[in-house]
Amino acid sequence: MGMVDADTVVVATGNAHKVVEIEAILSRVMPGVRFVALGELGDFPDPVEDGADFYENALIKARAAQQQTGCAMAVADDSGLCVDALGGAPGIYSARWAGEHGNDAANNQKLLRELVDVTDADRGAHFHSSVVLVRGQEVLRGDGDCPGTIGHEPRGNNGFGYDPLFWPADTPGQTMAELSADEKNRISHRFHAHHDRAARLK
C-alpha cells in the first residue's frame, strides 16, 4: 500500500479519466491536498453499488475507500446520463447499460438504437453527478447537472462515456467529446457537483 497522510484524499474510482477531472477541479478549492487514486494504494474489491440513487452509490464508494485504505478523507462520484425520452434512463446504470461495465462503444450504440425514432425536439438529456467527500465521520455532498441534447452520431475524440453523443447546452455546435479538458471542466456536471460540495467546506 502506498503512503497516506492527513493531507491525502483517496479518489474512489477505477476510472483514470475521473481522477484527472476530480483533481483538476478540487485542487483549486483544496490546495495542499494530495489526490491519490484508490488503485495506487492497493488492490481492493469493488463495493456493491446497490444504492437507490447517485448519492447513495457515491456514499457507498467513498465509505468503502476510506475503510479499505485508512485514509481520513475519501471522495467518490457517481454520475450518469439521464435522457428525457427514456424516462431518465440509463441513469445510475449508465456505465453498464449495454451489459458490460465500462463498454462505452456498446453503451453509445444502445443509446442510438433507443432513440432512433425520436425527433431532435425530444432528445433532451442531462448528465448528473453526485459527489461525496467523507472526512472522518463527516459527509459532505454536492450535486450538479449539465443539460444538453443527444446527437445522431458520435463526434469528437476527447472525454469518455457518452461524451461523443452529448451536445451540452453551454457549448452550441460542439459535443462534450470535442471540448478540451479545461473547457469540459468549466461546464460539466462533475464540476458543478464538486463546487456545490466545496461550498459546504467553507
mmCIF file of C-alpha atoms in Angstrom, residues 36-147:
data_model
loop_
_atom_site.group_PDB
_atom_site.id
_atom_site.type_symbol
_atom_site.label_atom_id
_atom_site.label_comp_id
_atom_site.label_asym_id
_atom_site.label_seq_id
_atom_site.Cartn_x
_atom_site.Cartn_y
_atom_site.Cartn_z
ATOM 1 C CA VAL A 36 -4.444 9.519 -4.936
ATOM 2 C CA ALA A 37 -6.394 7.003 -6.966
ATOM 3 C CA LEU A 38 -7.665 4.045 -4.952
ATOM 4 C CA GLY A 39 -5.783 1.619 -7.196
ATOM 5 C CA GLU A 40 -2.464 3.246 -6.292
ATOM 6 C CA LEU A 41 -2.955 2.261 -2.652
ATOM 7 C CA GLY A 42 -3.779 -1.384 -3.170
ATOM 8 C CA ASP A 43 -5.942 -3.940 -4.925
ATOM 9 C CA PHE A 44 -9.326 -3.631 -3.271
ATOM 10 C CA PRO A 45 -12.626 -5.312 -4.150
ATOM 11 C CA ASP A 46 -15.326 -3.091 -5.584
ATOM 12 C CA PRO A 47 -18.160 -2.391 -3.155
ATOM 13 C CA VAL A 48 -21.664 -3.425 -4.142
ATOM 14 C CA GLU A 49 -23.308 -0.307 -5.561
ATOM 15 C CA ASP A 50 -26.865 -1.109 -4.564
ATOM 16 C CA GLY A 51 -27.971 2.424 -3.734
ATOM 17 C CA ALA A 52 -31.279 3.760 -4.985
ATOM 18 C CA ASP A 53 -29.760 6.891 -6.498
ATOM 19 C CA PHE A 54 -26.488 8.593 -7.435
ATOM 20 C CA TYR A 55 -25.889 9.978 -3.940
ATOM 21 C CA GLU A 56 -26.284 6.620 -2.199
ATOM 22 C CA ASN A 57 -23.877 4.931 -4.619
ATOM 23 C CA ALA A 58 -21.308 7.711 -4.207
ATOM 24 C CA LEU A 59 -21.505 7.386 -0.417
ATOM 25 C CA ILE A 60 -21.068 3.604 -0.619
ATOM 26 C CA LYS A 61 -17.900 4.048 -2.691
ATOM 27 C CA ALA A 62 -16.455 6.815 -0.525
ATOM 28 C CA ARG A 63 -17.005 4.935 2.743
ATOM 29 C CA ALA A 64 -15.529 1.768 1.286
ATOM 30 C CA ALA A 65 -12.406 3.582 0.085
ATOM 31 C CA GLN A 66 -11.994 5.256 3.460
ATOM 32 C CA GLN A 67 -12.229 1.967 5.315
ATOM 33 C CA GLN A 68 -10.065 -0.008 2.887
ATOM 34 C CA THR A 69 -7.160 2.457 2.857
ATOM 35 C CA GLY A 70 -7.304 4.010 6.308
ATOM 36 C CA CYS A 71 -7.365 7.483 4.742
ATOM 37 C CA ALA A 72 -9.202 10.084 6.783
ATOM 38 C CA MET A 73 -10.580 11.610 3.587
ATOM 39 C CA ALA A 74 -12.088 9.952 0.531
ATOM 40 C CA VAL A 75 -14.041 11.336 -2.360
ATOM 41 C CA ALA A 76 -16.332 9.447 -4.704
ATOM 42 C CA ASP A 77 -18.505 10.436 -7.589
ATOM 43 C CA ASP A 78 -21.460 8.642 -9.057
ATOM 44 C CA SER A 79 -22.695 10.070 -12.288
ATOM 45 C CA GLY A 80 -24.635 9.194 -15.367
ATOM 46 C CA LEU A 81 -26.717 10.262 -18.305
ATOM 47 C CA CYS A 82 -30.431 10.881 -17.876
ATOM 48 C CA VAL A 83 -32.409 11.017 -21.131
ATOM 49 C CA ASP A 84 -35.841 12.641 -21.066
ATOM 50 C CA ALA A 85 -37.397 10.431 -23.751
ATOM 51 C CA LEU A 86 -36.252 7.322 -21.867
ATOM 52 C CA GLY A 87 -37.768 8.341 -18.545
ATOM 53 C CA GLY A 88 -34.377 9.271 -17.101
ATOM 54 C CA ALA A 89 -32.561 6.138 -18.275
ATOM 55 C CA PRO A 90 -29.846 4.975 -18.274
ATOM 56 C CA GLY A 91 -29.352 6.935 -15.018
ATOM 57 C CA ILE A 92 -27.471 5.035 -12.318
ATOM 58 C CA TYR A 93 -26.956 2.175 -14.785
ATOM 59 C CA SER A 94 -25.131 4.368 -17.332
ATOM 60 C CA ALA A 95 -21.727 2.639 -17.122
ATOM 61 C CA ARG A 96 -23.170 -0.856 -17.588
ATOM 62 C CA TRP A 97 -26.310 -0.122 -19.604
ATOM 63 C CA ALA A 98 -25.409 -2.410 -22.513
ATOM 64 C CA GLY A 99 -24.444 -5.247 -20.156
ATOM 65 C CA GLU A 100 -20.681 -4.820 -19.754
ATOM 66 C CA HIS A 101 -19.381 -2.269 -17.262
ATOM 67 C CA GLY A 102 -17.390 0.494 -18.943
ATOM 68 C CA ASN A 103 -18.037 -0.556 -22.564
ATOM 69 C CA ASP A 104 -18.508 2.949 -23.925
ATOM 70 C CA ALA A 105 -18.973 1.897 -27.543
ATOM 71 C CA ALA A 106 -21.718 -0.601 -26.699
ATOM 72 C CA ASN A 107 -23.471 1.881 -24.422
ATOM 73 C CA ASN A 108 -23.452 4.563 -27.112
ATOM 74 C CA GLN A 109 -24.751 2.141 -29.720
ATOM 75 C CA LYS A 110 -27.598 1.145 -27.428
ATOM 76 C CA LEU A 111 -28.461 4.801 -26.810
ATOM 77 C CA LEU A 112 -28.658 5.478 -30.548
ATOM 78 C CA ARG A 113 -30.892 2.429 -31.037
ATOM 79 C CA GLU A 114 -33.221 3.530 -28.250
ATOM 80 C CA LEU A 115 -33.571 6.994 -29.788
ATOM 81 C CA VAL A 116 -33.677 6.028 -33.456
ATOM 82 C CA ASP A 117 -37.227 7.350 -33.976
ATOM 83 C CA VAL A 118 -37.018 10.263 -31.529
ATOM 84 C CA THR A 119 -37.049 13.741 -33.068
ATOM 85 C CA ASP A 120 -34.480 16.407 -32.286
ATOM 86 C CA ALA A 121 -37.024 18.326 -30.216
ATOM 87 C CA ASP A 122 -37.449 15.356 -27.884
ATOM 88 C CA ARG A 123 -33.783 14.368 -27.448
ATOM 89 C CA GLY A 124 -33.209 16.440 -24.327
ATOM 90 C CA ALA A 125 -30.935 14.980 -21.664
ATOM 91 C CA HIS A 126 -28.609 15.900 -18.842
ATOM 92 C CA PHE A 127 -25.585 14.474 -17.127
ATOM 93 C CA HIS A 128 -25.974 14.283 -13.351
ATOM 94 C CA SER A 129 -23.249 13.898 -10.755
ATOM 95 C CA SER A 130 -23.437 13.356 -7.038
ATOM 96 C CA VAL A 131 -20.138 13.774 -5.214
ATOM 97 C CA VAL A 132 -19.432 12.745 -1.645
ATOM 98 C CA LEU A 133 -16.395 13.714 0.419
ATOM 99 C CA VAL A 134 -16.056 11.831 3.673
ATOM 100 C CA ARG A 135 -13.749 13.431 6.220
ATOM 101 C CA GLY A 136 -13.634 11.286 9.309
ATOM 102 C CA GLN A 137 -17.308 10.761 10.132
ATOM 103 C CA GLU A 138 -18.364 13.942 8.344
ATOM 104 C CA VAL A 139 -20.155 13.615 4.998
ATOM 105 C CA LEU A 140 -20.157 16.479 2.520
ATOM 106 C CA ARG A 141 -22.371 16.165 -0.533
ATOM 107 C CA GLY A 142 -22.515 18.022 -3.820
ATOM 108 C CA ASP A 143 -24.849 17.662 -6.801
ATOM 109 C CA GLY A 144 -24.544 19.034 -10.293
ATOM 110 C CA ASP A 145 -26.131 18.819 -13.731
ATOM 111 C CA CYS A 146 -25.067 19.583 -17.275
ATOM 112 C CA PRO A 147 -28.066 19.988 -19.615
#
